[in-house]
PDB file of C-alpha atoms in Angstrom:
ATOM      1  CA  GLN A 201      -3.530  -1.373 -18.682  1.00 78.00           C
ATOM      2  CA  VAL A 202      -2.292   1.902 -19.934  1.00 82.00           C
ATOM      3  CA  GLN A 203      -2.015   2.538 -23.606  1.00 92.00           C
ATOM      4  CA  LEU A 204      -1.304   5.914 -25.500  1.00 95.00           C
ATOM      5  CA  VAL A 205      -1.645   6.009 -29.147  1.00 96.00           C
ATOM      6  CA  GLU A 206      -0.522   8.937 -31.124  1.00 97.00           C
ATOM      7  CA  SER A 207      -1.766  10.001 -34.889  1.00 97.00           C
ATOM      8  CA  GLY A 208      -1.844  13.195 -37.099  1.00 97.00           C
ATOM      9  CA  GLY A 209       1.893  13.280 -37.874  1.00 98.00           C
ATOM     10  CA  GLY A 210       2.864  13.946 -41.479  1.00 98.00           C
ATOM     11  CA  SER A 211       4.503  16.410 -43.641  1.00 98.00           C
ATOM     12  CA  VAL A 212       3.761  20.146 -43.931  1.00 98.00           C
ATOM     13  CA  GLN A 213       5.370  22.916 -45.157  1.00 98.00           C
ATOM     14  CA  SER A 214       6.788  25.863 -43.385  1.00 98.00           C
ATOM     15  CA  GLY A 215       4.284  27.944 -41.887  1.00 98.00           C
ATOM     16  CA  GLY A 216       1.738  25.105 -42.174  1.00 98.00           C
ATOM     17  CA  SER A 217      -0.245  23.496 -39.505  1.00 98.00           C
ATOM     18  CA  LEU A 218      -0.823  20.231 -38.015  1.00 98.00           C
ATOM     19  CA  ARG A 219      -2.827  18.587 -35.045  1.00 98.00           C
ATOM     20  CA  LEU A 220      -1.414  15.589 -33.281  1.00 98.00           C
ATOM     21  CA  SER A 221      -4.047  13.077 -31.091  1.00 98.00           C
ATOM     22  CA  CYS A 222      -2.897  10.964 -28.643  1.00 97.00           C
ATOM     23  CA  ALA A 223      -5.979   8.436 -27.582  1.00 95.00           C
ATOM     24  CA  ALA A 224      -5.123   7.266 -23.926  1.00 93.00           C
ATOM     25  CA  SER A 225      -6.966   4.655 -22.289  1.00 90.00           C
ATOM     26  CA  GLY A 226      -6.433   3.414 -18.317  1.00 81.00           C
ATOM     27  CA  VAL A 227      -4.508   6.415 -17.570  1.00 71.00           C
ATOM     28  CA  ARG A 228      -4.842   8.202 -14.038  1.00 76.00           C
ATOM     29  CA  TYR A 229      -2.426  11.125 -14.322  1.00 80.00           C
ATOM     30  CA  ASN A 230      -1.467  14.379 -12.798  1.00 83.00           C
ATOM     31  CA  SER A 231       0.096  15.525 -16.137  1.00 91.00           C
ATOM     32  CA  MET A 232       0.017  14.412 -20.127  1.00 94.00           C
ATOM     33  CA  GLY A 233       2.442  15.871 -22.377  1.00 97.00           C
ATOM     34  CA  TRP A 234       3.783  16.310 -25.950  1.00 98.00           C
ATOM     35  CA  PHE A 235       7.731  15.430 -26.547  1.00 98.00           C
ATOM     36  CA  ARG A 236       9.715  15.252 -29.442  1.00 98.00           C
ATOM     37  CA  GLN A 237      12.987  13.862 -30.390  1.00 98.00           C
ATOM     38  CA  ALA A 238      15.281  14.274 -33.415  1.00 96.00           C
ATOM     39  CA  PRO A 239      18.157  12.098 -33.380  1.00 92.00           C
ATOM     40  CA  PRO A 240      20.821  12.033 -32.345  1.00 94.00           C
ATOM     41  CA  LYS A 241      19.044  15.038 -29.797  1.00 93.00           C
ATOM     42  CA  ALA A 242      17.453  13.833 -26.568  1.00 95.00           C
ATOM     43  CA  ARG A 243      14.100  13.578 -26.183  1.00 96.00           C
ATOM     44  CA  GLU A 244      12.512  17.076 -25.288  1.00 97.00           C
ATOM     45  CA  GLY A 245       9.503  18.557 -23.786  1.00 98.00           C
ATOM     46  CA  VAL A 246       6.918  20.449 -26.119  1.00 98.00           C
ATOM     47  CA  ALA A 247       3.845  20.929 -24.191  1.00 98.00           C
ATOM     48  CA  ALA A 248       2.105  19.449 -20.547  1.00 97.00           C
ATOM     49  CA  ILE A 249      -1.111  20.251 -19.313  1.00 96.00           C
ATOM     50  CA  ASP A 250      -1.885  18.954 -15.986  1.00 92.00           C
ATOM     51  CA  SER A 251      -4.791  17.416 -14.088  1.00 86.00           C
ATOM     52  CA  ASP A 252      -6.096  21.249 -13.212  1.00 89.00           C
ATOM     53  CA  GLY A 253      -5.793  22.266 -16.822  1.00 92.00           C
ATOM     54  CA  ILE A 254      -2.687  24.090 -16.344  1.00 94.00           C
ATOM     55  CA  THR A 255      -0.454  24.435 -19.468  1.00 97.00           C
ATOM     56  CA  THR A 256       3.323  24.635 -20.014  1.00 97.00           C
ATOM     57  CA  TYR A 257       5.189  25.016 -23.379  1.00 98.00           C
ATOM     58  CA  ALA A 258       8.500  25.095 -24.096  1.00 98.00           C
ATOM     59  CA  ASP A 259       9.833  28.509 -25.094  1.00 98.00           C
ATOM     60  CA  SER A 260      10.481  27.417 -28.637  1.00 98.00           C
ATOM     61  CA  VAL A 261       6.640  26.846 -29.294  1.00 98.00           C
ATOM     62  CA  LYS A 262       5.200  29.625 -27.378  1.00 98.00           C
ATOM     63  CA  GLY A 263       2.559  31.102 -29.356  1.00 98.00           C
ATOM     64  CA  ARG A 264       2.474  28.466 -32.019  1.00 98.00           C
ATOM     65  CA  PHE A 265       1.554  25.197 -30.674  1.00 98.00           C
ATOM     66  CA  ALA A 266      -1.234  24.590 -28.048  1.00 98.00           C
ATOM     67  CA  ILE A 267      -2.196  21.436 -26.193  1.00 98.00           C
ATOM     68  CA  SER A 268      -5.757  20.325 -24.984  1.00 97.00           C
ATOM     69  CA  LEU A 269      -7.498  17.471 -23.454  1.00 94.00           C
ATOM     70  CA  ASP A 270     -10.984  16.568 -24.280  1.00 92.00           C
ATOM     71  CA  ASN A 271     -11.888  14.707 -21.297  1.00 86.00           C
ATOM     72  CA  ALA A 272     -15.088  13.078 -23.002  1.00 87.00           C
ATOM     73  CA  LYS A 273     -12.887  11.566 -25.550  1.00 90.00           C
ATOM     74  CA  ASN A 274     -10.082  10.402 -23.404  1.00 89.00           C
ATOM     75  CA  THR A 275      -7.732  12.194 -26.228  1.00 94.00           C
ATOM     76  CA  LEU A 276      -4.936  14.499 -25.836  1.00 96.00           C
ATOM     77  CA  TYR A 277      -4.050  16.948 -28.468  1.00 98.00           C
ATOM     78  CA  LEU A 278      -1.410  19.527 -29.938  1.00 98.00           C
ATOM     79  CA  GLN A 279      -2.132  22.025 -32.211  1.00 98.00           C
ATOM     80  CA  MET A 280       0.854  22.910 -34.122  1.00 98.00           C
ATOM     81  CA  ASN A 281       0.389  26.499 -36.218  1.00 98.00           C
ATOM     82  CA  SER A 282       3.293  28.156 -38.026  1.00 98.00           C
ATOM     83  CA  MET A 283       5.269  25.284 -38.097  1.00 98.00           C
ATOM     84  CA  LYS A 284       9.237  25.569 -38.686  1.00 98.00           C
ATOM     85  CA  PRO A 285      11.563  22.948 -40.175  1.00 98.00           C
ATOM     86  CA  GLU A 286      13.318  23.055 -36.725  1.00 97.00           C
ATOM     87  CA  ASP A 287       9.683  21.314 -35.713  1.00 98.00           C
ATOM     88  CA  THR A 288      10.572  18.253 -37.654  1.00 98.00           C
ATOM     89  CA  ALA A 289      10.750  15.179 -35.027  1.00 98.00           C
ATOM     90  CA  MET A 290       9.072  12.090 -33.789  1.00 98.00           C
ATOM     91  CA  TYR A 291       6.532  13.327 -31.425  1.00 98.00           C
ATOM     92  CA  TYR A 292       5.552  11.473 -28.555  1.00 98.00           C
ATOM     93  CA  CYS A 293       2.337  12.020 -26.127  1.00 97.00           C
ATOM     94  CA  ALA A 294       3.099  10.929 -22.313  1.00 96.00           C
ATOM     95  CA  ALA A 295       1.375  10.265 -18.687  1.00 95.00           C
ATOM     96  CA  ARG A 296       2.598  11.142 -15.431  1.00 93.00           C
ATOM     97  CA  THR A 297       0.828   8.794 -13.012  1.00 89.00           C
ATOM     98  CA  TYR A 298       3.091   9.815  -9.977  1.00 87.00           C
ATOM     99  CA  ARG A 299       1.490  11.188  -7.167  1.00 79.00           C
ATOM    100  CA  ASP A 300       3.315  14.141  -6.341  1.00 80.00           C
ATOM    101  CA  GLU A 301       2.604  17.429  -7.725  1.00 74.00           C
ATOM    102  CA  TYR A 302       6.334  19.211  -7.273  1.00 83.00           C
ATOM    103  CA  TYR A 303       7.861  18.394 -10.821  1.00 88.00           C
ATOM    104  CA  GLN A 304       9.085  19.815 -13.957  1.00 93.00           C
ATOM    105  CA  ARG A 305       6.660  19.338 -16.422  1.00 94.00           C
ATOM    106  CA  LEU A 306       8.575  19.254 -19.402  1.00 96.00           C
ATOM    107  CA  ASN A 307      11.239  17.187 -18.118  1.00 96.00           C
ATOM    108  CA  ARG A 308      11.324  13.704 -20.016  1.00 96.00           C
ATOM    109  CA  HIS A 309      12.424  11.773 -16.735  1.00 96.00           C
ATOM    110  CA  GLU A 310       9.079  12.862 -14.695  1.00 95.00           C
ATOM    111  CA  TYR A 311       6.940  10.740 -17.105  1.00 95.00           C
ATOM    112  CA  ASP A 312       6.334   6.681 -16.953  1.00 93.00           C
ATOM    113  CA  TYR A 313       3.930   6.091 -19.781  1.00 94.00           C
ATOM    114  CA  TRP A 314       4.710   6.659 -23.521  1.00 96.00           C
ATOM    115  CA  GLY A 315       3.392   6.265 -26.835  1.00 97.00           C
ATOM    116  CA  GLN A 316       5.007   4.804 -30.234  1.00 97.00           C
ATOM    117  CA  GLY A 317       5.549   8.381 -31.635  1.00 97.00           C
ATOM    118  CA  THR A 318       4.165   9.900 -34.690  1.00 98.00           C
ATOM    119  CA  LYS A 319       6.767  11.742 -37.401  1.00 98.00           C
ATOM    120  CA  VAL A 320       6.285  15.347 -38.192  1.00 98.00           C
ATOM    121  CA  ILE A 321       8.361  16.640 -41.118  1.00 98.00           C
ATOM    122  CA  VAL A 322       8.525  20.320 -41.902  1.00 98.00           C
ATOM    123  CA  SER A 323      10.101  21.148 -44.972  1.00 97.00           C
ATOM    124  CA  SER A 324      11.267  24.678 -46.051  1.00 92.00           C
TER     125      SER A 324
END
């Protein structure tokens, strides 16, 4: 079965850093990504990495966040630097197992498996 388990969330001050982890099992994917949601806002794409290692970032996090995948450990990471209060949200790991390659990497509707989420709070 497919299972995604996130960890690494917590509280940090503006300008600080956090690294999120997503332990994946039972996943054959063409893309994995990180999404975040701060209700009542809808879930939005943060970063994604496809099976070729190509990364995609939301404009709001470019230059600050970095997504990576350790294939040996089956773990997805999101390194978050220079964090801002607007980064406060529940962060979700997601995997896309559909076969087609032509899709929007940061579109939440393109992903079919999700983790439980890990909370990130950035204070001023």
